[in-house]
Amino acid sequence: MAPAGFTVMRAVATFFATRLARALVAVWLVSTVVFVVMRLSGDPVPLLLPPDAPRSEYARVAKELGTDRPLPVQYGVFLGNALRGDFGRSIHFREPAASVVVAYLPATAELGLTAFALALLVAVPIGVLSAVRRNSLVDQITMAIALVGQSAPTFFVGILLILVLSLKVGWLPTSGRGDWTNLVLPALTLGAFTMASIARLTRSALLEVLRADYVRTARAKGLRERVVVIKHALRNAAVPIVTITALQFGTLLGGAVVTETVFAWPGIGRLAIQSIYNRDYPVVQCVVFVSALLFIVINLTVELIYGVLDPRIRPR
Amino acid sequence: MSDLTRRELLKAAGVAGAAAMLPSARPDLAEAQTTQKRELVVAQGGDIARFDPHFSTSSNEIRWTFNLFDNLVSRHPDGKLHPGLATEWKLTNPTTWTFKLRPGVKWHNGDPFTSADVKYSFERTWDPKAATRVNTVFTTVERVEAPDPMTVVFTTKKPDPLLAARAAFYGGQIVPKKYLETVGADQFNAKPIGTGPVRFASWTKDDRFVADANPDYFGGKPDFDRLIVRPIPETAARIAALLKGEVDMITQLSPDHAERVNTGNTRVVGALYAGLYVLAVNSKMPPLDNPLVKQALSLGIDREVIVKELWRGRGIVPNSQIAKGDNHYDASLPPLAYNPKEARERLKKSGYKGEEIVIETTSGYTANDKPMSEAIVAMWRDIGVNAKVEVLEYSVRAQKNRDKTFKGLWWSDPTSTLSDPDGMFWRLLAPGGPQDYWRHARFDELGEAARFSIDEKFRGQTYKEMTKIFLEHLPWIPVIQPYEDYGLQKHVEWTPNPNQQFEIRRFAFKFRRA
């Protein structure tokens, strides 16, 4: 037994090592691209000074910020500091970039997780229902709604929800962060696309599986339909659903930029946009770094879940 | 001035149309026109980054630093200078201004306010070690002295007729010497202490700034107990928050939305912007170095149509480079004319050979910038100008501004910081200024003379002569002087200030009580 266990351990270790190495390369590449693009696209100094500032002022502030140094030198400093977890001082807020980002993170986590949970809780049952009642009225209506949800831009959904549920019906606050009522509209807006995608994918993945031989066998055994669908079919349809769910996390991060702006939600999506406008390099770099890291961690987690769901994918 | 884009407007308008069919949940009319509220909630288009008044000139920040802090002199909505931390000020000789300070004023932490704070504040603005963002505001000042706790004496390098006006605007907020020296600049920014009508309570970035009314304020406690400021960047969401009654006042209301706000429990108030929207001209670039071409361009703009169609009437046609409301504004001059026939003739006389003339515009950085550019280019094509619009991102515009590399014309919305031509066109067009693309010996001589003269009659004549030269050479093509609009609940009584100060002191703000 011992040699076999050892092999599995080694396989798992190799699996992690390669994934981690890939992840580090990805984070480094992303940071470098952002570093270059930000610097090529604009200088923060003119944005900081009043329009009638004399040239000597520009030079002084550039020196203060270090933007007067050659790009390779700036890059070296950036990499060296980033390795130590130091992203520099925010140009706009005049405090450490990392602490700015950390202050904005909880709001995005709250919104993102709620949207995600909402999407899963609504979408999977709907997808299952549509698949089981294929071509019924329920199927047609829910899939039509899902199609709209997938095609409507986040901006439009957000403003529409504000105008209808908040302004006209008066149930919920229009914007801002506060108690749970403030969370409903932005979470719905942010989750809409994900919800629609997951619902549609659940339906098609389940339809595929429901045609499989083992499902027929299960039915032939006389199992109840509910057991057939949930235990035999859904479990086998889970891998594509989990995959798309993980990829959707990236969509959520992107959607947060628009959603947070529409709902005046103080999260890192809005921080990212403002920091780009202000050419606040340190904050943009830190936000991108944190987002890339989150995305990679989630994808790693998903790869582990695959193994749990499907023994065929377990590392050997 | 506003951060609204046309695309946003169109989107929001479409959605609004769909929602209009539903019944409204807005509060009952009569009951909402008075209030028992003790909390004032204001929504603005952007967040606050800094509370240290010497580190920001952005309107989202100065709205609040002017209320946390006081200046020696205060510019009220009537456009005039009134006592602030100084009760009186006078020119004791051509280069000496003496300010008498208000006795009995206390900082928010209880420390007494004295002339040492004033001396410290002014010196801090230009102190290289403090590295402030307002270090060019008081370049006319030679030194500041505090002969006794209630007197401050300014000696200027040359006579400065506008020192009191300078002291009233940004850079002039008085900060606490003792507190700032004890805690340092970072801590002061995080927990600012002033003398103003509100005291800092808390700030959650991008969420809310909370301040409490200062019960001991020398101008009287403001008409609320608590002030909450929320940044809501989306115009549609900001208006929704107002219409639903979640906020009492909103800033940066674009003319297109006025109709929606001017119904039910909410209304629009505006003040004529203390400044102009102009197309600044790179007069070094042929054919724009030819005054006749610039005159043709100016005559080719139908400003009435722009005011009516793009601004829904919320603006006036300027008559010169001096904004209405400023010192030495000449009301007898006619508004800038539209005359396409004359424009074509001047173009012909100039020898214009169809060279490309470019407007470099941002999209939504200043209100209506891109739509106005498109309209003006179409008008210029009608008179035979080969005109074109190019769209820039804001940071690129800021860089071109610094490097003076604009190709032709670009939008500028100069604020009149001193309610005087000196703080407006001369600040930008003077030799070495940020828009130094055109020189004229007589114009320059007059500008310098007016800047350093304390004889207002002489200054008036000087600006008249400068206006004549300006209208011939047009280093700017003035287009509109718009209104700066705000949305209010009807239970709010408030007078806006033309220069973007947001005045919540007793003389400008009150709740309508039942």
Coordinates of N, CA, C and O in Angstrom, one line a residue, chain A residues 110-211:
Chain A
E110 N -18.5 40.9 -0.8 CA -19.9 40.8 -0.4 C -20.8 40.8 -1.6 O -21.7 39.9 -1.7
L111 N -20.5 41.7 -2.5 CA -21.4 41.8 -3.7 C -21.2 40.6 -4.6 O -22.2 39.9 -5.1
G112 N -19.9 40.2 -4.9 CA -19.6 39.1 -5.8 C -20.1 37.8 -5.3 O -20.8 37.0 -6.0
L113 N -19.9 37.5 -4.0 CA -20.4 36.2 -3.4 C -21.9 36.1 -3.5 O -22.4 35.1 -3.8
T114 N -22.5 37.2 -3.1 CA -24.0 37.2 -3.1 C -24.5 37.0 -4.5 O -25.4 36.1 -4.8
A115 N -23.9 37.7 -5.5 CA -24.4 37.5 -6.9 C -24.1 36.1 -7.3 O -25.0 35.5 -8.0
F116 N -23.0 35.5 -6.9 CA -22.6 34.2 -7.3 C -23.6 33.2 -6.7 O -24.1 32.3 -7.4
A117 N -23.8 33.3 -5.4 CA -24.7 32.4 -4.7 C -26.1 32.5 -5.3 O -26.8 31.5 -5.6
L118 N -26.6 33.7 -5.5 CA -27.9 34.0 -6.1 C -28.0 33.3 -7.5 O -29.0 32.6 -7.8
A119 N -26.9 33.5 -8.3 CA -26.9 32.9 -9.6 C -27.0 31.4 -9.6 O -27.9 30.8 -10.2
L120 N -26.2 30.7 -8.7 CA -26.2 29.3 -8.6 C -27.6 28.8 -8.1 O -28.2 27.8 -8.6
L121 N -28.1 29.4 -7.0 CA -29.3 28.9 -6.4 C -30.5 29.0 -7.3 O -31.4 28.2 -7.3
V122 N -30.5 30.1 -8.2 CA -31.6 30.2 -9.1 C -31.4 29.4 -10.4 O -32.3 28.7 -10.8
A123 N -30.1 29.5 -10.9 CA -29.9 28.9 -12.2 C -29.9 27.4 -12.3 O -30.5 26.9 -13.2
V124 N -29.3 26.7 -11.3 CA -29.3 25.3 -11.4 C -30.7 24.6 -11.4 O -31.0 23.9 -12.3
P125 N -31.5 25.0 -10.4 CA -32.9 24.4 -10.4 C -33.6 24.8 -11.7 O -34.3 23.9 -12.2
I126 N -33.4 26.0 -12.2 CA -34.2 26.3 -13.4 C -33.7 25.5 -14.6 O -34.4 25.0 -15.4
G127 N -32.3 25.3 -14.7 CA -31.8 24.5 -15.7 C -32.3 23.1 -15.7 O -32.6 22.5 -16.7
V128 N -32.3 22.5 -14.5 CA -32.8 21.2 -14.3 C -34.2 21.1 -14.7 O -34.6 20.2 -15.5
L129 N -35.0 22.0 -14.2 CA -36.5 22.0 -14.5 C -36.7 22.1 -16.1 O -37.5 21.3 -16.6
S130 N -35.9 23.0 -16.7 CA -36.1 23.1 -18.2 C -35.7 21.8 -18.9 O -36.3 21.5 -19.9
A131 N -34.7 21.2 -18.4 CA -34.2 20.0 -19.1 C -35.2 18.9 -18.9 O -35.6 18.2 -19.9
V132 N -35.7 18.7 -17.7 CA -36.7 17.6 -17.4 C -38.0 17.9 -18.2 O -38.6 17.0 -18.7
R133 N -38.4 19.1 -18.2 CA -39.7 19.5 -18.9 C -39.3 20.1 -20.2 O -39.8 21.2 -20.6
R134 N -38.5 19.4 -20.9 CA -38.0 20.0 -22.2 C -39.1 20.3 -23.1 O -40.1 19.6 -23.3
N135 N -39.0 21.5 -23.8 CA -40.0 22.0 -24.7 C -41.4 22.4 -24.1 O -42.3 22.7 -24.9
S136 N -41.5 22.3 -22.8 CA -42.8 22.7 -22.2 C -42.8 24.2 -22.2 O -41.9 24.9 -22.5
L137 N -43.9 24.7 -21.7 CA -44.1 26.2 -21.6 C -43.1 26.8 -20.6 O -42.4 27.8 -20.9
V138 N -42.9 26.0 -19.5 CA -41.9 26.5 -18.5 C -40.6 26.6 -19.1 O -39.9 27.6 -18.9
D139 N -40.2 25.6 -19.8 CA -38.9 25.6 -20.5 C -38.7 26.8 -21.4 O -37.7 27.5 -21.4
Q140 N -39.7 27.0 -22.2 CA -39.6 28.1 -23.2 C -39.6 29.4 -22.6 O -38.7 30.3 -22.9
I141 N -40.4 29.6 -21.5 CA -40.4 30.9 -20.9 C -39.0 31.2 -20.2 O -38.4 32.2 -20.3
T142 N -38.6 30.2 -19.4 CA -37.3 30.4 -18.6 C -36.2 30.6 -19.5 O -35.3 31.5 -19.3
M143 N -36.1 29.9 -20.6 CA -35.0 30.0 -21.5 C -35.0 31.3 -22.3 O -34.0 31.9 -22.6
A144 N -36.2 31.8 -22.6 CA -36.3 33.1 -23.2 C -35.8 34.2 -22.3 O -35.0 35.1 -22.7
I145 N -36.2 34.1 -21.0 CA -35.7 35.1 -20.0 C -34.2 35.0 -19.9 O -33.5 36.0 -19.8
A146 N -33.7 33.7 -19.9 CA -32.2 33.5 -19.8 C -31.5 34.2 -20.9 O -30.5 34.8 -20.8
L147 N -32.1 34.0 -22.1 CA -31.5 34.6 -23.3 C -31.4 36.1 -23.2 O -30.4 36.7 -23.5
V148 N -32.5 36.7 -22.7 CA -32.5 38.2 -22.5 C -31.4 38.5 -21.5 O -30.6 39.5 -21.6
G149 N -31.4 37.8 -20.3 CA -30.4 38.0 -19.3 C -29.0 38.0 -19.8 O -28.1 38.7 -19.4
Q150 N -28.8 37.0 -20.8 CA -27.4 36.9 -21.3 C -27.1 38.0 -22.3 O -25.9 38.3 -22.4
S151 N -28.1 38.5 -22.9 CA -27.7 39.5 -24.0 C -27.8 41.0 -23.5 O -27.2 41.8 -24.1
A152 N -28.6 41.2 -22.4 CA -28.8 42.6 -22.0 C -27.5 43.1 -21.3 O -26.9 42.4 -20.5
P153 N -27.0 44.3 -21.7 CA -25.8 44.8 -21.1 C -26.0 45.1 -19.6 O -27.1 45.5 -19.2
T154 N -25.0 44.9 -18.8 CA -25.1 45.1 -17.3 C -25.6 46.5 -17.0 O -26.5 46.7 -16.1
F155 N -25.1 47.5 -17.7 CA -25.5 48.8 -17.5 C -27.0 49.0 -17.6 O -27.7 49.6 -16.7
F156 N -27.6 48.4 -18.7 CA -29.0 48.6 -18.9 C -29.8 47.9 -17.8 O -30.8 48.4 -17.3
V157 N -29.4 46.6 -17.5 CA -30.1 45.9 -16.5 C -30.1 46.7 -15.2 O -31.2 46.8 -14.5
G158 N -29.0 47.2 -14.8 CA -28.9 48.0 -13.6 C -29.8 49.2 -13.5 O -30.6 49.3 -12.6
I159 N -29.8 50.0 -14.5 CA -30.6 51.2 -14.5 C -32.1 50.8 -14.6 O -32.9 51.4 -13.9
L160 N -32.4 49.8 -15.3 CA -33.8 49.3 -15.4 C -34.3 48.9 -14.0 O -35.4 49.2 -13.6
L161 N -33.5 48.1 -13.3 CA -33.9 47.6 -12.0 C -34.1 48.8 -11.1 O -35.0 48.8 -10.3
I162 N -33.2 49.8 -11.1 CA -33.3 51.0 -10.3 C -34.6 51.6 -10.5 O -35.4 52.0 -9.6
L163 N -34.9 51.9 -11.8 CA -36.1 52.6 -12.2 C -37.4 51.9 -11.8 O -38.3 52.5 -11.3
V164 N -37.4 50.6 -12.0 CA -38.6 49.8 -11.8 C -38.7 49.4 -10.3 O -39.7 49.9 -9.6
L165 N -37.8 48.7 -9.8 CA -37.9 48.1 -8.4 C -37.7 49.2 -7.3 O -38.2 49.1 -6.2
S166 N -36.9 50.2 -7.7 CA -36.6 51.2 -6.6 C -37.5 52.4 -6.8 O -38.2 52.8 -5.8
L167 N -37.5 53.0 -8.0 CA -38.1 54.3 -8.1 C -39.6 54.2 -8.3 O -40.4 54.9 -7.6
K168 N -40.1 53.2 -9.1 CA -41.5 53.1 -9.3 C -42.2 52.3 -8.3 O -43.2 52.7 -7.7
V169 N -41.7 51.1 -7.9 CA -42.4 50.3 -6.9 C -42.0 50.7 -5.5 O -42.7 50.5 -4.6
G170 N -40.7 51.2 -5.4 CA -40.3 51.7 -4.1 C -39.9 50.7 -3.1 O -39.9 51.0 -1.9
W171 N -39.5 49.5 -3.5 CA -39.2 48.4 -2.6 C -37.8 48.6 -2.0 O -37.5 48.2 -0.9
L172 N -36.9 49.0 -2.9 CA -35.4 48.9 -2.5 C -34.7 50.2 -2.7 O -35.2 51.0 -3.6
P173 N -33.6 50.5 -2.0 CA -32.9 51.7 -2.2 C -32.2 51.8 -3.6 O -32.0 50.7 -4.2
T174 N -32.0 53.0 -4.1 CA -31.5 53.1 -5.5 C -30.0 52.8 -5.6 O -29.6 52.2 -6.6
S175 N -29.2 53.1 -4.6 CA -27.8 52.9 -4.7 C -27.1 53.0 -3.3 O -27.8 53.3 -2.4
G176 N -25.8 52.7 -3.3 CA -25.1 52.8 -2.1 C -25.0 51.5 -1.4 O -25.6 50.5 -1.7
R177 N -24.1 51.5 -0.3 CA -23.9 50.3 0.5 C -24.5 50.5 1.8 O -24.3 51.5 2.4
G178 N -25.3 49.5 2.4 CA -25.9 49.7 3.7 C -26.3 48.3 4.2 O -25.5 47.4 4.2
D179 N -27.6 48.1 4.5 CA -28.0 46.8 4.9 C -28.3 45.9 3.7 O -28.0 46.2 2.6
W180 N -29.0 44.8 4.0 CA -29.2 43.8 2.9 C -30.0 44.3 1.8 O -29.9 43.9 0.6
T181 N -30.9 45.3 2.1 CA -31.8 45.8 1.0 C -30.9 46.5 -0.1 O -31.3 46.5 -1.3
N182 N -29.8 47.1 0.3 CA -28.9 47.7 -0.6 C -28.2 46.7 -1.5 O -27.7 47.1 -2.6
L183 N -28.2 45.5 -1.1 CA -27.4 44.5 -1.8 C -28.2 43.8 -2.9 O -27.6 43.3 -3.9
V184 N -29.5 43.8 -2.8 CA -30.4 43.1 -3.7 C -30.2 43.5 -5.2 O -29.8 42.6 -6.0
L185 N -30.4 44.8 -5.5 CA -30.3 45.2 -6.9 C -28.9 45.0 -7.5 O -28.9 44.4 -8.6
P186 N -27.9 45.5 -6.8 CA -26.6 45.2 -7.5 C -26.3 43.7 -7.7 O -25.7 43.3 -8.7
A187 N -26.6 42.9 -6.7 CA -26.3 41.5 -6.8 C -27.1 40.9 -7.9 O -26.6 40.0 -8.7
L188 N -28.4 41.3 -8.1 CA -29.2 40.8 -9.2 C -28.6 41.2 -10.5 O -28.5 40.4 -11.5
T189 N -28.2 42.5 -10.6 CA -27.6 43.0 -11.8 C -26.3 42.3 -12.2 O -26.2 41.8 -13.3
L190 N -25.5 42.1 -11.2 CA -24.2 41.5 -11.4 C -24.4 40.0 -11.8 O -23.7 39.5 -12.6
G191 N -25.3 39.4 -11.1 CA -25.5 37.9 -11.3 C -26.3 37.6 -12.5 O -26.3 36.4 -12.9
A192 N -27.0 38.6 -13.1 CA -27.9 38.2 -14.2 C -27.2 37.4 -15.3 O -27.8 36.4 -15.8
F193 N -26.1 37.9 -15.8 CA -25.4 37.2 -16.9 C -25.0 35.8 -16.5 O -25.3 34.8 -17.2
T194 N -24.4 35.7 -15.3 CA -23.9 34.4 -14.8 C -25.1 33.5 -14.7 O -25.1 32.3 -15.1
M195 N -26.2 34.0 -14.1 CA -27.4 33.2 -13.8 C -27.9 32.6 -15.2 O -28.1 31.4 -15.3
A196 N -28.0 33.5 -16.2 CA -28.5 33.1 -17.5 C -27.6 32.0 -18.1 O -28.0 31.0 -18.6
S197 N -26.2 32.3 -18.0 CA -25.3 31.3 -18.6 C -25.4 30.0 -17.9 O -25.5 28.9 -18.6
I198 N -25.4 30.0 -16.6 CA -25.4 28.7 -15.9 C -26.7 28.0 -16.1 O -26.7 26.7 -16.4
A199 N -27.8 28.7 -16.2 CA -29.1 28.0 -16.4 C -29.1 27.3 -17.8 O -29.5 26.2 -17.9
R200 N -28.7 28.0 -18.8 CA -28.7 27.5 -20.1 C -27.7 26.3 -20.2 O -28.0 25.3 -20.9
L201 N -26.6 26.4 -19.6 CA -25.6 25.3 -19.7 C -26.1 24.1 -18.9 O -25.9 22.9 -19.3
T202 N -26.7 24.3 -17.7 CA -27.2 23.2 -16.9 C -28.2 22.4 -17.8 O -28.2 21.2 -17.8
R203 N -29.1 23.2 -18.4 CA -30.1 22.5 -19.2 C -29.5 21.7 -20.3 O -29.8 20.5 -20.4
S204 N -28.5 22.2 -21.1 CA -28.0 21.4 -22.2 C -27.1 20.3 -21.7 O -27.2 19.2 -22.3
A205 N -26.4 20.5 -20.6 CA -25.5 19.4 -20.1 C -26.4 18.3 -19.6 O -26.1 17.1 -19.8
L206 N -27.5 18.6 -18.9 CA -28.4 17.6 -18.4 C -29.1 16.9 -19.5 O -29.2 15.6 -19.4
L207 N -29.5 17.6 -20.5 CA -30.2 16.9 -21.6 C -29.3 15.9 -22.3 O -29.7 14.8 -22.6
E208 N -28.0 16.2 -22.4 CA -27.0 15.3 -22.9 C -27.0 14.0 -22.1 O -27.1 12.9 -22.6
V209 N -26.8 14.2 -20.8 CA -26.7 13.1 -19.9 C -28.0 12.2 -19.8 O -27.9 11.0 -19.8
L210 N -29.1 12.9 -19.9 CA -30.4 12.2 -19.8 C -30.5 11.2 -20.9 O -31.4 10.3 -20.8
R211 N -29.8 11.4 -22.0 CA -29.9 10.4 -23.1 C -29.0 9.2 -22.9 O -29.0 8.3 -23.7

